[in-house]
Coordinates of C-alpha atoms in Angstrom, one line a residue:
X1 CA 0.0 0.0 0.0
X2 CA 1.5 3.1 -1.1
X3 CA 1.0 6.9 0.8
X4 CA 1.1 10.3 -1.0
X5 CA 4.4 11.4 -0.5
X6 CA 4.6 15.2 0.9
X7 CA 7.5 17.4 0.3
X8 CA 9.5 18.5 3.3
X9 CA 8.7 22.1 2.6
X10 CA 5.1 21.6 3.3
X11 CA 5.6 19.5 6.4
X12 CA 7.7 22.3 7.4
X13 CA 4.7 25.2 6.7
X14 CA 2.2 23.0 8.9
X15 CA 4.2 23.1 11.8
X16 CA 5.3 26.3 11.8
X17 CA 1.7 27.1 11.9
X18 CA 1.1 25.3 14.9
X19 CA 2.0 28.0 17.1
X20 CA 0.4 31.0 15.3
X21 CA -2.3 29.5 15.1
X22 CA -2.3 28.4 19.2
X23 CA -1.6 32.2 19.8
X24 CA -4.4 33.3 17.7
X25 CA -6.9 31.4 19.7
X26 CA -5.1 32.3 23.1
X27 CA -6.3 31.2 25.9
X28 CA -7.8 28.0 25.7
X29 CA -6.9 26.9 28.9
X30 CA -6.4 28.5 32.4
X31 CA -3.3 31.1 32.7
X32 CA -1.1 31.1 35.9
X33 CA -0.2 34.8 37.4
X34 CA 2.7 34.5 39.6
X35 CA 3.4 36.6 42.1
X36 CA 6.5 36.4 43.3
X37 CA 5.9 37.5 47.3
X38 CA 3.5 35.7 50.0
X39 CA -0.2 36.4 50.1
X40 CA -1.2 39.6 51.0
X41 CA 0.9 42.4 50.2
X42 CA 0.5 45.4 47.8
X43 CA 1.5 43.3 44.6
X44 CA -0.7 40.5 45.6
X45 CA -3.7 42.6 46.1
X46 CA -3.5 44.0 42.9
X47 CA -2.3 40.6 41.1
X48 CA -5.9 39.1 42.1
X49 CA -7.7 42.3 41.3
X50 CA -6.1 42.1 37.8
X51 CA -6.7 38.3 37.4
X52 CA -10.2 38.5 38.3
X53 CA -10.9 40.8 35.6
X54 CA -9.0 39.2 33.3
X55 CA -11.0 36.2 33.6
X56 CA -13.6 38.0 32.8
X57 CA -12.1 39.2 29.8
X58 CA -10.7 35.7 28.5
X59 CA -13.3 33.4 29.8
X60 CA -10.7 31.2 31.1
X61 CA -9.8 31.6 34.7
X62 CA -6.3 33.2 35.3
X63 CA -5.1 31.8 38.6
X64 CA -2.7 34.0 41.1
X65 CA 0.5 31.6 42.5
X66 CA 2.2 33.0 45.2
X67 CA 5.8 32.0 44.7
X68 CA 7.7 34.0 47.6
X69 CA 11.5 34.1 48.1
X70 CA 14.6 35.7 46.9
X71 CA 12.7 39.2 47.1
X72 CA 10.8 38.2 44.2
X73 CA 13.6 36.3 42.4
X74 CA 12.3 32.5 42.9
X75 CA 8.9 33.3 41.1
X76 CA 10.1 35.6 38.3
X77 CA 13.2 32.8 37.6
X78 CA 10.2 30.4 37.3
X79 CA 8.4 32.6 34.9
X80 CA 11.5 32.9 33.0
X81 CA 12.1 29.3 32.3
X82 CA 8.3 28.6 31.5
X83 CA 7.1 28.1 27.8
X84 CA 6.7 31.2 25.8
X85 CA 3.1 30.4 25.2
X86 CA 1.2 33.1 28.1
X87 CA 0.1 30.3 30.0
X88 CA 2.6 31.7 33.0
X89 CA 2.9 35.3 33.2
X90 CA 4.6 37.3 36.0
X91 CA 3.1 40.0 38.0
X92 CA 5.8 42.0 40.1
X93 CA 7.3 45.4 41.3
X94 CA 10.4 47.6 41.0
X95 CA 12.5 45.1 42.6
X96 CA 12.7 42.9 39.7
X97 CA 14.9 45.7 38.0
X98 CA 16.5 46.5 41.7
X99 CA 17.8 42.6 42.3
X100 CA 20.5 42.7 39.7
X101 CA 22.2 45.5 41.2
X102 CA 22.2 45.3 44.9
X103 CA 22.3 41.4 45.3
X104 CA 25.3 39.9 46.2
X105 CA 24.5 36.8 44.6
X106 CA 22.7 38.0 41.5
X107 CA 19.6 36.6 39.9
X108 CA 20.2 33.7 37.0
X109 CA 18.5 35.6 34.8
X110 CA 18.5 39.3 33.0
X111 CA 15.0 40.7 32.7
X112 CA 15.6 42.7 30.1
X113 CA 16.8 39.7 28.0
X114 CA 14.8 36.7 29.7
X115 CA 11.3 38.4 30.2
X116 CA 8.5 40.0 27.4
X117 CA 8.0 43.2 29.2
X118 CA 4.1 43.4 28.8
X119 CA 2.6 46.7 30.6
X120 CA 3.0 49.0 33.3
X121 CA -0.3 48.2 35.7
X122 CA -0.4 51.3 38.1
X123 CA 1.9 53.3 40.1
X124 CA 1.9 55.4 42.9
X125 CA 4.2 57.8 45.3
X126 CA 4.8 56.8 49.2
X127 CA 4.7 58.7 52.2
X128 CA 7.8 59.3 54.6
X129 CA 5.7 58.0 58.2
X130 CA 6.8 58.8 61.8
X131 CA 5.8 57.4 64.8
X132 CA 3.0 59.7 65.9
X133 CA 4.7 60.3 69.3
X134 CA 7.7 61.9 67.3
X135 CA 8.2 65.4 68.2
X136 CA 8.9 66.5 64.4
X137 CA 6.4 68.0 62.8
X138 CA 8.1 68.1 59.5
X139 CA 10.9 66.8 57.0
X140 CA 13.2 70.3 57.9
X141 CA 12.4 69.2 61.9
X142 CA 13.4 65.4 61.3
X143 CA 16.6 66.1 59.2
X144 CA 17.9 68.6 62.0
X145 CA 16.7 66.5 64.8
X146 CA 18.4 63.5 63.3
X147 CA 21.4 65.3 62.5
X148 CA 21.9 66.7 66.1
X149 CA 21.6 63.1 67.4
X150 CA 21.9 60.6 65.0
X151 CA 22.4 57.9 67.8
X152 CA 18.5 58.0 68.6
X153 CA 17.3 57.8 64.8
X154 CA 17.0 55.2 62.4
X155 CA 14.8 54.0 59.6
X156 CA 12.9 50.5 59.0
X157 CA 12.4 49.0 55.3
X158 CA 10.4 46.6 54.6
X159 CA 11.8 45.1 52.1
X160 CA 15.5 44.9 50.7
X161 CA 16.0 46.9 47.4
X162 CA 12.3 47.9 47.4
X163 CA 11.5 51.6 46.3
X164 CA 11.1 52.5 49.7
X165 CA 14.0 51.2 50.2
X166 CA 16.0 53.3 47.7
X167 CA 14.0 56.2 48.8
X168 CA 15.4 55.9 52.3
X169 CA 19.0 55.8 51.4
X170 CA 18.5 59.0 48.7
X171 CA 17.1 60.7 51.3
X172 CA 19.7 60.1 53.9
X173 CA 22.1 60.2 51.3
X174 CA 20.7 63.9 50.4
X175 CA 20.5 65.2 53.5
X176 CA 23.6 63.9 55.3
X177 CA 22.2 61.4 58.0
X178 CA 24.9 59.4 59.5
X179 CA 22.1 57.1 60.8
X180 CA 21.4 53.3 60.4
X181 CA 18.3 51.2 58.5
X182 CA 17.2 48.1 60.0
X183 CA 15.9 45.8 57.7
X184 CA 12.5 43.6 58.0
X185 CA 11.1 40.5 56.4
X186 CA 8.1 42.7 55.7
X187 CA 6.2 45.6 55.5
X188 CA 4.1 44.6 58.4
X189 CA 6.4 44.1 61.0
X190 CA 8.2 47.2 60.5
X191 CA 5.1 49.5 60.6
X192 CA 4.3 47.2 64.2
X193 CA 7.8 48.5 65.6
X194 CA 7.5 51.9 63.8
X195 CA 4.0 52.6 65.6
X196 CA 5.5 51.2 68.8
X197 CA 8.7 54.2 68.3
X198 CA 11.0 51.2 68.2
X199 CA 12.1 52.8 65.2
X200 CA 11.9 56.6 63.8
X201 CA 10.9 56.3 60.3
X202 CA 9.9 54.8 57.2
X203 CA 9.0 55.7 53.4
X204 CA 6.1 53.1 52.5
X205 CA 3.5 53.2 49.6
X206 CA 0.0 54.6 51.2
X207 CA -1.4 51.5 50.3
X208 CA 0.1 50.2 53.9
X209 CA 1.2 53.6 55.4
X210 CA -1.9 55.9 55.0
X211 CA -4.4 53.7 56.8
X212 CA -2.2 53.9 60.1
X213 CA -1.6 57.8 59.7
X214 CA -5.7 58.2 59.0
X215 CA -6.0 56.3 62.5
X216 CA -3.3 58.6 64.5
X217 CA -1.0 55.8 64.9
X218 CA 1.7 57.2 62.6
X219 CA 2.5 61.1 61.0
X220 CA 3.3 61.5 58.0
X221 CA 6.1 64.2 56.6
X222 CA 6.0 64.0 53.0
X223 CA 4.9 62.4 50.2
X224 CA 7.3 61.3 46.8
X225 CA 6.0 62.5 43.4
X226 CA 5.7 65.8 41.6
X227 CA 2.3 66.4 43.0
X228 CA 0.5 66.2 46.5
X229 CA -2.1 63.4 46.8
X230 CA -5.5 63.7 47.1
X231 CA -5.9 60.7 49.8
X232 CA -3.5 63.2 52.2
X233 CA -4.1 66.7 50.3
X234 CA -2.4 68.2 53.6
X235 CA 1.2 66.3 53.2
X236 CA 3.5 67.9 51.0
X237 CA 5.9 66.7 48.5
X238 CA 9.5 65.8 49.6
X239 CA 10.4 68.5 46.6
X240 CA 8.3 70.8 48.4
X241 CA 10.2 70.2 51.8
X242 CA 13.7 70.7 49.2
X243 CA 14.8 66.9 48.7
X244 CA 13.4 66.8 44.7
X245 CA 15.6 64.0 44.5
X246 CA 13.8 61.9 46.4
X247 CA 11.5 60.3 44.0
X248 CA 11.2 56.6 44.1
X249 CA 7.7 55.6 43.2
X250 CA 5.6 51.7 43.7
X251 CA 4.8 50.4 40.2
X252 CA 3.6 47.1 39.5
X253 CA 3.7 45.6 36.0
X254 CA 3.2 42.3 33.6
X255 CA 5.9 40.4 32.1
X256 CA 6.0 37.0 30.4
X257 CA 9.2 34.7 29.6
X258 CA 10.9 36.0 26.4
X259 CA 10.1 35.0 23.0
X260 CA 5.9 35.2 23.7
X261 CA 4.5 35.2 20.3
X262 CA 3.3 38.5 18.8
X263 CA -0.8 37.6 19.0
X264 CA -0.2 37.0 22.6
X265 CA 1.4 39.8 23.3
X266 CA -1.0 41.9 21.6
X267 CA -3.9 40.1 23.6
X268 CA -2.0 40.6 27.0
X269 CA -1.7 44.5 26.3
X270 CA -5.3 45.1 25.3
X271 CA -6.5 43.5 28.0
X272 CA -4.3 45.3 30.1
X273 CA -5.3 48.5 28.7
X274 CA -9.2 47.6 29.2
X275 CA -8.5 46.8 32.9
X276 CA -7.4 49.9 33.5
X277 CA -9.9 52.0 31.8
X278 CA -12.6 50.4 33.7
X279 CA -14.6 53.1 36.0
X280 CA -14.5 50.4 39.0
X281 CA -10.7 49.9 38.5
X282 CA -9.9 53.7 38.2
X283 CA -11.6 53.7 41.6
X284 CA -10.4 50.6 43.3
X285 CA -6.6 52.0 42.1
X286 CA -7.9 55.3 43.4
X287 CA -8.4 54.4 46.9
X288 CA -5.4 52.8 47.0
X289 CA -3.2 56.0 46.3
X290 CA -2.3 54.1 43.2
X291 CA -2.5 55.5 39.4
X292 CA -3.4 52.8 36.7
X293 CA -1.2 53.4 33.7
X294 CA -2.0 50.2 30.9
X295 CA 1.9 51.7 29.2
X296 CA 3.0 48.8 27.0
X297 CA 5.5 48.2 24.0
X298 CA 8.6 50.3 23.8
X299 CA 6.9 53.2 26.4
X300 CA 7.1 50.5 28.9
X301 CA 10.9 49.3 28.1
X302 CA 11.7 53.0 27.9
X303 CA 9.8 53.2 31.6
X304 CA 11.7 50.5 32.8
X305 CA 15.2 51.7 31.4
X306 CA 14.5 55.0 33.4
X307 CA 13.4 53.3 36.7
X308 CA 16.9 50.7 36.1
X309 CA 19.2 53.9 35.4
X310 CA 18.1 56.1 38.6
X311 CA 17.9 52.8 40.9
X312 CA 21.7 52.0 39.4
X313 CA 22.6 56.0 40.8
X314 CA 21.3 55.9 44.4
X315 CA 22.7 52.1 44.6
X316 CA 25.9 53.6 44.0
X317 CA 26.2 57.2 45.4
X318 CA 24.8 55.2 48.9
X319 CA 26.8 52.1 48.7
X320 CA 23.9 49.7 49.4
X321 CA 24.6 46.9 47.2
X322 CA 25.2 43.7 49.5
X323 CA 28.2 42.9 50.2

């Protein structure tokens, strides 16, 4: 019994059209989001929000996997060496750009080579809290308080290489505190000890920082960004206060591993870019001192560049790479 015979050339057209053809009916199956940190921080929050709509979008349930460890390292190296079909995307924060230039033991992976930068979600400024005890009643007051006796001041972070992190050391960097930053495995316990006046201050997105100054736990000083906000109208900017530099923001964004095919990508961004032009999203961001963006394509690599090159200055005008 003989077959038709069929030339190598055509063999070779039907499977290259396998995976356009895949993308162009994308999803067909559910998508994991991973978030690199535990459950119930700023970027998880916002993760679930995000898949939750998208799922709505898709019809196909995109599922949040918290993947902790390595500030965010773990999941994204994960991400990276998934297929480059959608079906794992990353959602994640400045410190994906932050790792490679602070860790000691870097990451074994580049994101700008390893990852399909997808969009910007939202960003946001942070405040610069105090314990509400603390007899400052303004940036000018802490810096010259601080300054006259830096043995009874320090600062908490939250997380290592985080943008409040970065903020901290430009700040003390700019205005020539000689005092120490204790380092916590999380946002949470430092606000505990910086309510309690174990420690003397903080810069923290308002997503954690604002509900605890609303309740007079905490004061805040400033705020970081080129404008005040309207969740804390009556705290000004650290530019007004004269520290401009100081202006580390939170921003979130989507990334998949590299090489996602082009009908994907274009998928991924549009339903980005819906998400954030919903009224219920612009409100939800809203309240969380957050500003949805949906910036995709070469604005969001050009975003990212920016974010990488200032990071790469305070690491090295403070010193605060690991050693």
């Amino acid at each position: 019994m003989s077959f038709p015979r069929v030339s190598w050339f055509a063999s070779f057209l039907v499977l290259a059209a396998v995976p356009a053809v895949a993308a162009d009916g994308y999803p067909s199956r559910p998508v994991r989001l991973i978030v690199p940190f535990a459950a119930g921080g700023a970027v998880d929050a916002i993760a679930r929000t995000l898949a939750l709509r998208l799922s709505e979008q898709f019809s196909q349930k995109v599922v949040v996997e918290n993947r902790a460890g390595a500030s965010g390292n773990i999941g994204a190296e994960a991400v990276v060496r998934s297929p480059a079909d959608g079906y794992t995307l990353l959602f994640t924060a400045s410190t994906l750009v932050v790792n490679p230039l602070i860790m000691k033991d870097k990451p074994p992976f580049d994101p700008a080579r390893d990852l399909t930068h997808l969009a910007l979600v939202a960003s946001g400024p942070l405040l610069f809290v105090t314990p509400a005890s603390a007899p400052a009643g303004s940036v000018q007051d802490f810096v010259a308080q601080a300054q006259a006796a830096p043995d009874r001041f320090n600062f908490a972070v939250g997380g290592f290489g985080a943008a409040g992190h970065l903020d901290v050391e430009s700040f003390k960097h700019r205005a020539g505190l000689a005092v120490p930053t204790v380092l916590y495995k999380g946002t949470g316990p430092a606000l505990v000890d910086l309510m309690g006046g174990q420690v003397s201050g903080m810069i923290d997105p308002l997503l954690t920082s604002l509900p605890p100054v609303k309740a007079g736990k905490l004061k805040a000083l400033a705020i970081t960004g080129n404008k005040r906000s309207t969740l804390a109208p009556d705290v000004p900017t650290f530019a007004e206060a004269g520290y401009p530099e100081v202006n580390f923001s939170t921003w979130y964004g989507l990334w998949g591993p590299a090489g996602l095919p082009a009908p994907v990508v274009d998928k991924l961004e549009a339903a980005v870019k819906r998400f954030v032009a919903e009224p219920d999203t612009r409100a939800w961001f809203e309240r969380q001192g957050l500003e949805p963006s949906g910036v995709s394509g070469a604005r969001f690599r050009a975003f990212i560049d920016q974010e990488t090159a200032k990071s790469r200055e305070i690491v090295k005008l403070a010193n605060i790479a690991e050693q």
